[in-house]
């Protein structure tokens, strides 16, 4: 078929293929979630419904899209790591980013009611996305460590801050002043001496965030089979091996995690 004279405009599309041999990280982050959390009555400092909804969306992204080796989420953000050798959409950066963000955002709306049963969704939430390439395994580990350290720092701060406001009756401004210049040890001490909270006993999902890794599980499904010489179909149970994105709330900064799950860095199938 002859090409139309308009075809040349295709050449204006720029090549945005990600550099080969690099880890491709796509991070999504809720747009103005400070406001969104207020409008939807998120519990402070952590809302389990919101965290589990985020995890569900991320699991959906991992299942629907190709080549994601690991994902990490906390607060209103999630990072997805595509395998070094992934050739999905010829490694086009815009494809990686837009597919992750749109699948995540539509899942957030789709699954909202399963997590926020008594809280209607008041307006459509948005998410931003970015793509960052990491050339070495160490860079990737450091990236994930950076996000988990961020989770810890924010959660420790928020846990003390909201204790001061909710339990000691300080205004947000007073609580902020009280915490100005304090180190992690000081915050732990305030929690322990004033609120009888041992920070280390706070739920892991708050302190560590959520890591999603592929895990093989046996799944029992019911299947209808036709038996020769019989007219009726018979229902039988069959066990199938299935790969699912399993959630962990563990430390990923130390080496132990990577020793336990070596296939995350090595598996390029
Ligand atoms: P952005 O990302 O620049 O559009 O603006 P924000 O407002 O989304 O800011 P960001 O992403 O730095 O911070 C996340 C906000 O989301 C933070 O203000 C608190 C809120 N948020 C996230 N998870 C929870 C939660 O479990 N409970 C409550 N109350 N708020 C949460
Ligand atoms: Mg931000
Ligand atoms: Mg945000
Ligand atoms: Mg954020
Ligand atoms: Mg199309």
CSV table of C-alpha atoms and ligand atoms in Angstrom, one decimal:
chain,number,residue,atom,x,y,z
A,1,UNK,CA,0.0,0.0,0.0
A,2,UNK,CA,1.3,3.4,-0.9
A,3,UNK,CA,2.3,5.6,1.9
A,4,UNK,CA,0.4,8.8,2.4
A,5,UNK,CA,2.2,12.1,2.2
A,6,UNK,CA,1.5,12.5,5.9
A,7,UNK,CA,3.6,9.6,6.9
A,8,UNK,CA,6.7,11.7,7.4
A,9,UNK,CA,5.3,13.0,10.7
A,10,UNK,CA,6.1,9.7,12.3
A,11,UNK,CA,9.8,10.7,12.1
A,12,UNK,CA,9.1,13.3,14.7
A,13,UNK,CA,8.7,10.6,17.3
A,14,UNK,CA,12.0,10.5,19.2
A,15,UNK,CA,13.7,7.3,20.3
A,16,UNK,CA,13.3,6.8,24.0
A,17,UNK,CA,14.6,3.3,24.4
A,18,UNK,CA,16.2,2.7,27.8
A,19,UNK,CA,19.9,2.0,27.8
A,20,UNK,CA,20.6,-1.8,27.5
A,21,UNK,CA,21.8,-3.8,30.5
A,22,UNK,CA,20.3,-1.4,33.0
A,23,UNK,CA,17.7,-1.9,35.7
A,24,UNK,CA,14.7,0.1,34.7
A,25,UNK,CA,12.9,1.5,37.7
A,26,UNK,CA,9.4,3.1,37.4
A,27,UNK,CA,8.2,5.0,40.5
A,28,UNK,CA,4.6,6.2,40.8
A,29,UNK,CA,3.5,8.6,43.4
A,30,UNK,CA,0.1,9.8,44.4
A,31,UNK,CA,-0.7,13.4,43.2
A,32,UNK,CA,-1.4,15.7,46.1
A,33,UNK,CA,-2.1,12.8,48.5
A,34,UNK,CA,-1.8,15.1,51.5
A,35,UNK,CA,-5.1,16.6,50.3
A,36,UNK,CA,-6.5,13.2,49.1
A,37,UNK,CA,-5.8,11.6,52.5
A,38,UNK,CA,-7.6,14.4,54.3
A,39,UNK,CA,-10.6,14.3,52.0
A,40,UNK,CA,-11.0,10.6,52.4
A,41,UNK,CA,-10.4,10.3,56.1
A,42,UNK,CA,-7.2,8.4,56.0
A,43,UNK,CA,-6.2,7.4,59.6
A,44,UNK,CA,-3.1,9.0,60.9
A,45,UNK,CA,-0.2,8.3,60.7
A,46,UNK,CA,-0.9,5.1,58.8
A,47,UNK,CA,-4.1,3.9,57.2
A,48,UNK,CA,-4.2,0.1,56.7
A,49,UNK,CA,-6.9,0.4,54.1
A,50,UNK,CA,-4.8,2.8,52.0
A,51,UNK,CA,-1.6,0.7,52.4
A,52,UNK,CA,-3.3,-2.5,51.4
A,53,UNK,CA,-5.1,-0.9,48.5
A,54,UNK,CA,-1.7,0.4,47.2
A,55,UNK,CA,-0.3,-3.2,47.5
A,56,UNK,CA,-3.3,-4.6,45.6
A,57,UNK,CA,-2.7,-2.1,42.8
A,58,UNK,CA,1.0,-3.0,42.7
A,59,UNK,CA,0.3,-6.7,42.6
A,60,UNK,CA,-2.1,-6.0,39.7
A,61,UNK,CA,0.7,-4.1,37.9
A,62,UNK,CA,3.1,-7.0,38.4
A,63,UNK,CA,0.6,-9.5,37.1
A,64,UNK,CA,-0.6,-7.5,34.1
A,65,UNK,CA,2.7,-6.2,32.9
A,66,UNK,CA,5.8,-8.1,31.8
A,67,UNK,CA,9.2,-8.5,33.3
A,68,UNK,CA,8.9,-6.9,36.7
A,69,UNK,CA,11.4,-8.5,39.1
A,70,UNK,CA,10.5,-6.8,42.3
A,71,UNK,CA,8.4,-3.9,43.6
A,72,UNK,CA,8.7,-1.8,46.7
A,73,UNK,CA,6.0,0.5,48.2
A,74,UNK,CA,5.4,2.9,51.1
A,75,UNK,CA,3.1,5.8,51.7
A,76,UNK,CA,1.6,7.0,48.4
A,77,UNK,CA,4.4,5.6,46.2
A,78,UNK,CA,5.5,2.4,44.5
A,79,UNK,CA,8.6,1.5,42.7
A,80,UNK,CA,8.7,-1.2,40.0
A,81,UNK,CA,11.9,-2.8,38.8
A,82,UNK,CA,12.0,-4.2,35.3
A,83,UNK,CA,14.6,-6.9,34.6
A,84,UNK,CA,17.9,-5.7,33.1
A,85,UNK,CA,17.3,-7.8,30.0
A,86,UNK,CA,13.7,-6.9,29.5
A,87,UNK,CA,12.9,-6.1,25.9
A,88,UNK,CA,9.2,-5.3,26.6
A,89,UNK,CA,8.1,-2.7,24.0
A,90,UNK,CA,11.7,-2.5,22.8
A,91,UNK,CA,12.5,-0.9,26.2
A,92,UNK,CA,10.7,2.3,25.3
A,93,UNK,CA,10.8,4.5,28.4
A,94,UNK,CA,7.4,6.0,27.7
A,95,UNK,CA,5.8,2.6,27.4
A,96,UNK,CA,7.2,1.4,30.7
A,97,UNK,CA,6.1,4.5,32.5
A,98,UNK,CA,2.7,5.0,31.0
A,99,UNK,CA,1.6,1.4,31.3
A,100,UNK,CA,2.7,1.2,34.9
A,101,UNK,CA,1.0,4.5,35.9
A,102,UNK,CA,-2.3,3.9,34.0
A,103,UNK,CA,-2.6,0.3,35.3
A,104,UNK,CA,-1.9,1.5,38.8
A,105,UNK,CA,-4.3,4.4,38.7
A,106,UNK,CA,-7.2,2.4,37.2
A,107,UNK,CA,-6.6,-0.4,39.7
A,108,UNK,CA,-6.7,2.2,42.5
A,109,UNK,CA,-10.2,3.2,41.4
A,110,UNK,CA,-11.3,-0.3,40.5
A,111,UNK,CA,-10.4,-1.9,43.9
A,112,UNK,CA,-11.2,1.2,46.1
A,113,UNK,CA,-14.5,-0.2,47.4
A,114,UNK,CA,-12.9,-3.5,48.4
A,115,UNK,CA,-10.7,-1.6,50.9
A,116,UNK,CA,-12.7,1.5,51.7
A,117,UNK,CA,-16.1,-0.1,52.3
A,118,UNK,CA,-17.7,2.9,54.1
A,119,UNK,CA,-15.8,5.7,52.4
A,120,UNK,CA,-16.9,6.7,48.9
A,121,UNK,CA,-14.2,7.8,46.4
A,122,UNK,CA,-14.9,11.5,46.1
A,123,UNK,CA,-12.9,12.4,43.0
A,124,UNK,CA,-10.5,10.6,40.6
A,125,UNK,CA,-7.0,10.3,42.1
A,126,UNK,CA,-3.9,10.8,39.9
A,127,UNK,CA,-0.4,9.5,40.0
A,128,UNK,CA,2.8,10.8,38.6
A,129,UNK,CA,5.5,8.5,37.2
A,130,UNK,CA,9.2,8.6,36.5
A,131,UNK,CA,11.8,6.3,35.0
A,132,UNK,CA,15.3,5.9,36.4
A,133,UNK,CA,18.0,3.6,35.0
A,134,UNK,CA,20.5,1.9,37.3
A,135,UNK,CA,23.5,0.3,35.7
A,136,UNK,CA,24.8,-1.8,38.5
A,137,UNK,CA,23.2,-4.2,41.0
A,138,UNK,CA,24.6,-2.1,43.8
A,139,UNK,CA,23.0,1.0,42.4
A,140,UNK,CA,19.6,-0.8,42.4
A,141,UNK,CA,20.0,-2.1,45.9
A,142,UNK,CA,21.0,1.4,47.0
A,143,UNK,CA,17.9,2.8,45.3
A,144,UNK,CA,15.6,0.4,47.1
A,145,UNK,CA,17.5,1.0,50.4
A,146,UNK,CA,17.0,4.8,49.9
A,147,UNK,CA,13.2,4.3,49.6
A,148,UNK,CA,13.1,2.1,52.6
A,149,UNK,CA,15.2,4.4,54.7
A,150,UNK,CA,12.8,7.2,53.7
A,151,UNK,CA,9.9,5.1,54.9
A,152,UNK,CA,11.6,4.6,58.2
A,153,UNK,CA,12.5,8.2,58.7
A,154,UNK,CA,9.0,9.5,57.8
A,155,UNK,CA,7.2,6.8,59.8
A,156,UNK,CA,9.3,7.4,63.0
A,157,UNK,CA,8.6,11.2,62.7
A,158,UNK,CA,4.9,10.7,61.9
A,159,UNK,CA,4.4,8.2,64.8
A,160,UNK,CA,5.8,10.7,67.3
A,161,UNK,CA,4.2,13.7,65.7
A,162,UNK,CA,0.7,12.1,65.8
A,163,UNK,CA,1.2,10.7,69.3
A,164,UNK,CA,1.9,14.3,70.5
A,165,UNK,CA,-1.1,15.6,68.8
A,166,UNK,CA,-3.6,12.8,69.4
A,167,UNK,CA,-2.5,11.7,72.9
A,168,UNK,CA,-0.9,14.8,74.4
A,169,UNK,CA,-3.2,17.3,72.9
A,170,UNK,CA,-0.4,19.4,71.3
A,171,UNK,CA,-1.4,21.5,68.2
A,172,UNK,CA,0.4,20.4,65.0
A,173,UNK,CA,2.6,23.6,65.3
A,174,UNK,CA,3.5,22.7,68.9
A,175,UNK,CA,4.3,19.1,67.9
A,176,UNK,CA,6.5,20.3,65.0
A,177,UNK,CA,8.4,22.7,67.3
A,178,UNK,CA,8.9,19.9,69.9
A,179,UNK,CA,10.4,17.7,67.3
A,180,UNK,CA,12.6,20.3,65.6
A,181,UNK,CA,16.3,19.2,65.8
A,182,UNK,CA,15.6,15.9,67.4
A,183,UNK,CA,17.5,12.8,66.4
A,184,UNK,CA,16.1,9.3,65.9
A,185,UNK,CA,17.2,8.4,69.4
A,186,UNK,CA,15.3,11.3,70.9
A,187,UNK,CA,12.1,10.4,69.0
A,188,UNK,CA,12.4,6.8,70.2
A,189,UNK,CA,12.8,8.1,73.8
A,190,UNK,CA,9.7,10.4,73.6
A,191,UNK,CA,7.7,7.4,72.3
A,192,UNK,CA,8.9,5.2,75.0
A,193,UNK,CA,8.8,7.5,78.0
A,194,UNK,CA,5.7,9.5,77.2
A,195,UNK,CA,3.5,7.0,75.3
A,196,UNK,CA,4.9,3.7,76.4
A,197,UNK,CA,5.5,2.8,72.7
A,198,UNK,CA,8.5,0.7,71.8
A,199,UNK,CA,9.0,1.8,68.2
A,200,UNK,CA,10.5,-1.6,67.3
A,201,UNK,CA,7.2,-3.2,68.1
A,202,UNK,CA,5.2,-1.0,65.7
A,203,UNK,CA,3.8,-3.1,62.7
A,204,UNK,CA,6.4,-4.0,60.1
A,205,UNK,CA,4.3,-2.8,57.3
A,206,UNK,CA,4.5,0.8,58.7
A,207,UNK,CA,8.3,0.6,59.5
A,208,UNK,CA,9.5,-1.3,56.5
A,209,UNK,CA,6.9,-0.7,53.8
A,210,UNK,CA,6.0,-3.6,51.4
A,211,UNK,CA,8.2,-5.6,49.1
A,212,UNK,CA,6.6,-7.7,46.3
A,213,UNK,CA,8.5,-10.7,45.1
A,214,UNK,CA,7.5,-13.6,42.8
A,215,UNK,CA,6.6,-16.7,44.7
A,216,UNK,CA,5.6,-20.1,43.5
A,217,UNK,CA,2.5,-21.4,45.2
A,218,UNK,CA,0.3,-24.5,44.7
A,219,UNK,CA,-3.2,-23.4,43.7
A,220,UNK,CA,-6.1,-25.8,43.9
A,221,UNK,CA,-8.7,-25.0,41.2
A,222,UNK,CA,-12.0,-26.8,40.3
A,223,UNK,CA,-12.2,-27.9,36.7
A,224,UNK,CA,-14.9,-29.4,34.7
A,225,UNK,CA,-13.8,-32.5,32.7
A,226,UNK,CA,-15.7,-34.6,30.3
A,227,UNK,CA,-15.5,-38.3,31.0
A,228,UNK,CA,-15.7,-40.7,27.9
A,229,UNK,CA,-18.9,-42.6,27.6
A,230,UNK,CA,-20.6,-40.3,30.1
A,231,UNK,CA,-22.9,-37.5,29.2
A,232,UNK,CA,-22.4,-35.3,32.3
A,233,UNK,CA,-19.3,-33.3,33.0
A,234,UNK,CA,-17.6,-34.0,36.2
A,235,UNK,CA,-16.0,-31.4,38.5
A,236,UNK,CA,-12.5,-32.3,39.8
A,237,UNK,CA,-9.9,-30.5,41.8
A,238,UNK,CA,-6.5,-30.0,40.2
A,239,UNK,CA,-3.4,-28.6,41.7
A,240,UNK,CA,-1.4,-26.1,39.7
A,241,UNK,CA,1.8,-24.3,40.4
A,242,UNK,CA,1.3,-20.6,40.1
A,243,UNK,CA,3.6,-17.6,40.3
A,244,UNK,CA,2.1,-14.9,42.5
A,245,UNK,CA,3.5,-11.5,43.7
A,246,UNK,CA,3.8,-12.1,47.4
A,247,UNK,CA,4.1,-9.3,49.9
A,248,UNK,CA,6.8,-9.1,52.5
A,249,UNK,CA,7.5,-6.4,55.1
A,250,UNK,CA,11.1,-7.1,55.7
A,251,UNK,CA,14.4,-5.3,55.7
A,252,UNK,CA,15.9,-4.9,52.2
A,253,UNK,CA,18.8,-2.7,53.2
A,254,UNK,CA,21.0,-5.4,54.6
A,255,UNK,CA,22.5,-8.2,52.6
A,256,UNK,CA,20.3,-10.9,54.1
A,257,UNK,CA,17.4,-10.2,51.9
A,258,UNK,CA,19.5,-10.5,48.7
A,259,UNK,CA,21.0,-13.8,49.9
A,260,UNK,CA,17.6,-15.1,50.6
A,261,UNK,CA,16.2,-14.1,47.2
A,262,UNK,CA,19.2,-14.4,44.8
A,263,UNK,CA,16.9,-14.9,41.8
A,264,UNK,CA,15.7,-11.3,41.9
A,265,UNK,CA,19.1,-10.1,40.6
A,266,UNK,CA,20.1,-13.1,38.5
A,267,UNK,CA,16.9,-14.5,36.9
A,268,UNK,CA,16.6,-13.1,33.4
A,269,UNK,CA,14.0,-15.5,32.1
B,1,LIG,P1,2.9,15.3,45.5
B,1,LIG,O1,3.3,13.9,45.6
B,1,LIG,O2,4.0,16.2,45.3
B,1,LIG,O3,1.8,15.5,44.5
B,1,LIG,O4,2.2,15.7,46.9
B,1,LIG,P2,1.7,14.8,48.1
B,1,LIG,O5,0.8,15.6,48.9
B,1,LIG,O6,1.2,13.5,47.5
B,1,LIG,O7,3.1,14.5,48.9
B,1,LIG,P3,4.0,13.3,49.1
B,1,LIG,O8,3.9,12.3,48.0
B,1,LIG,O9,5.4,13.8,49.4
B,1,LIG,O10,3.5,12.7,50.5
B,1,LIG,C1,2.5,11.7,50.6
B,1,LIG,C2,1.3,12.3,51.4
B,1,LIG,O11,0.3,11.2,51.5
B,1,LIG,C3,1.6,12.7,52.8
B,1,LIG,O12,1.2,14.0,53.0
B,1,LIG,C4,0.7,11.9,53.7
B,1,LIG,C5,-0.2,11.2,52.7
B,1,LIG,N1,-0.4,9.8,53.2
B,1,LIG,C6,0.2,8.7,52.6
B,1,LIG,N2,-0.2,7.6,53.3
B,1,LIG,C7,-0.9,8.0,54.3
B,1,LIG,C8,-1.6,7.3,55.4
B,1,LIG,O13,-1.6,6.1,55.5
B,1,LIG,N3,-2.4,8.1,56.2
B,1,LIG,C9,-2.4,9.4,56.1
B,1,LIG,N4,-3.2,10.1,57.0
B,1,LIG,N5,-1.8,10.1,55.1
B,1,LIG,C10,-1.1,9.4,54.2
B,2,LIG,MG1,6.2,14.7,46.2
B,3,LIG,MG1,2.4,12.1,46.5
B,4,LIG,MG1,4.9,10.3,48.2
B,5,LIG,MG1,-2.4,1.1,20.2
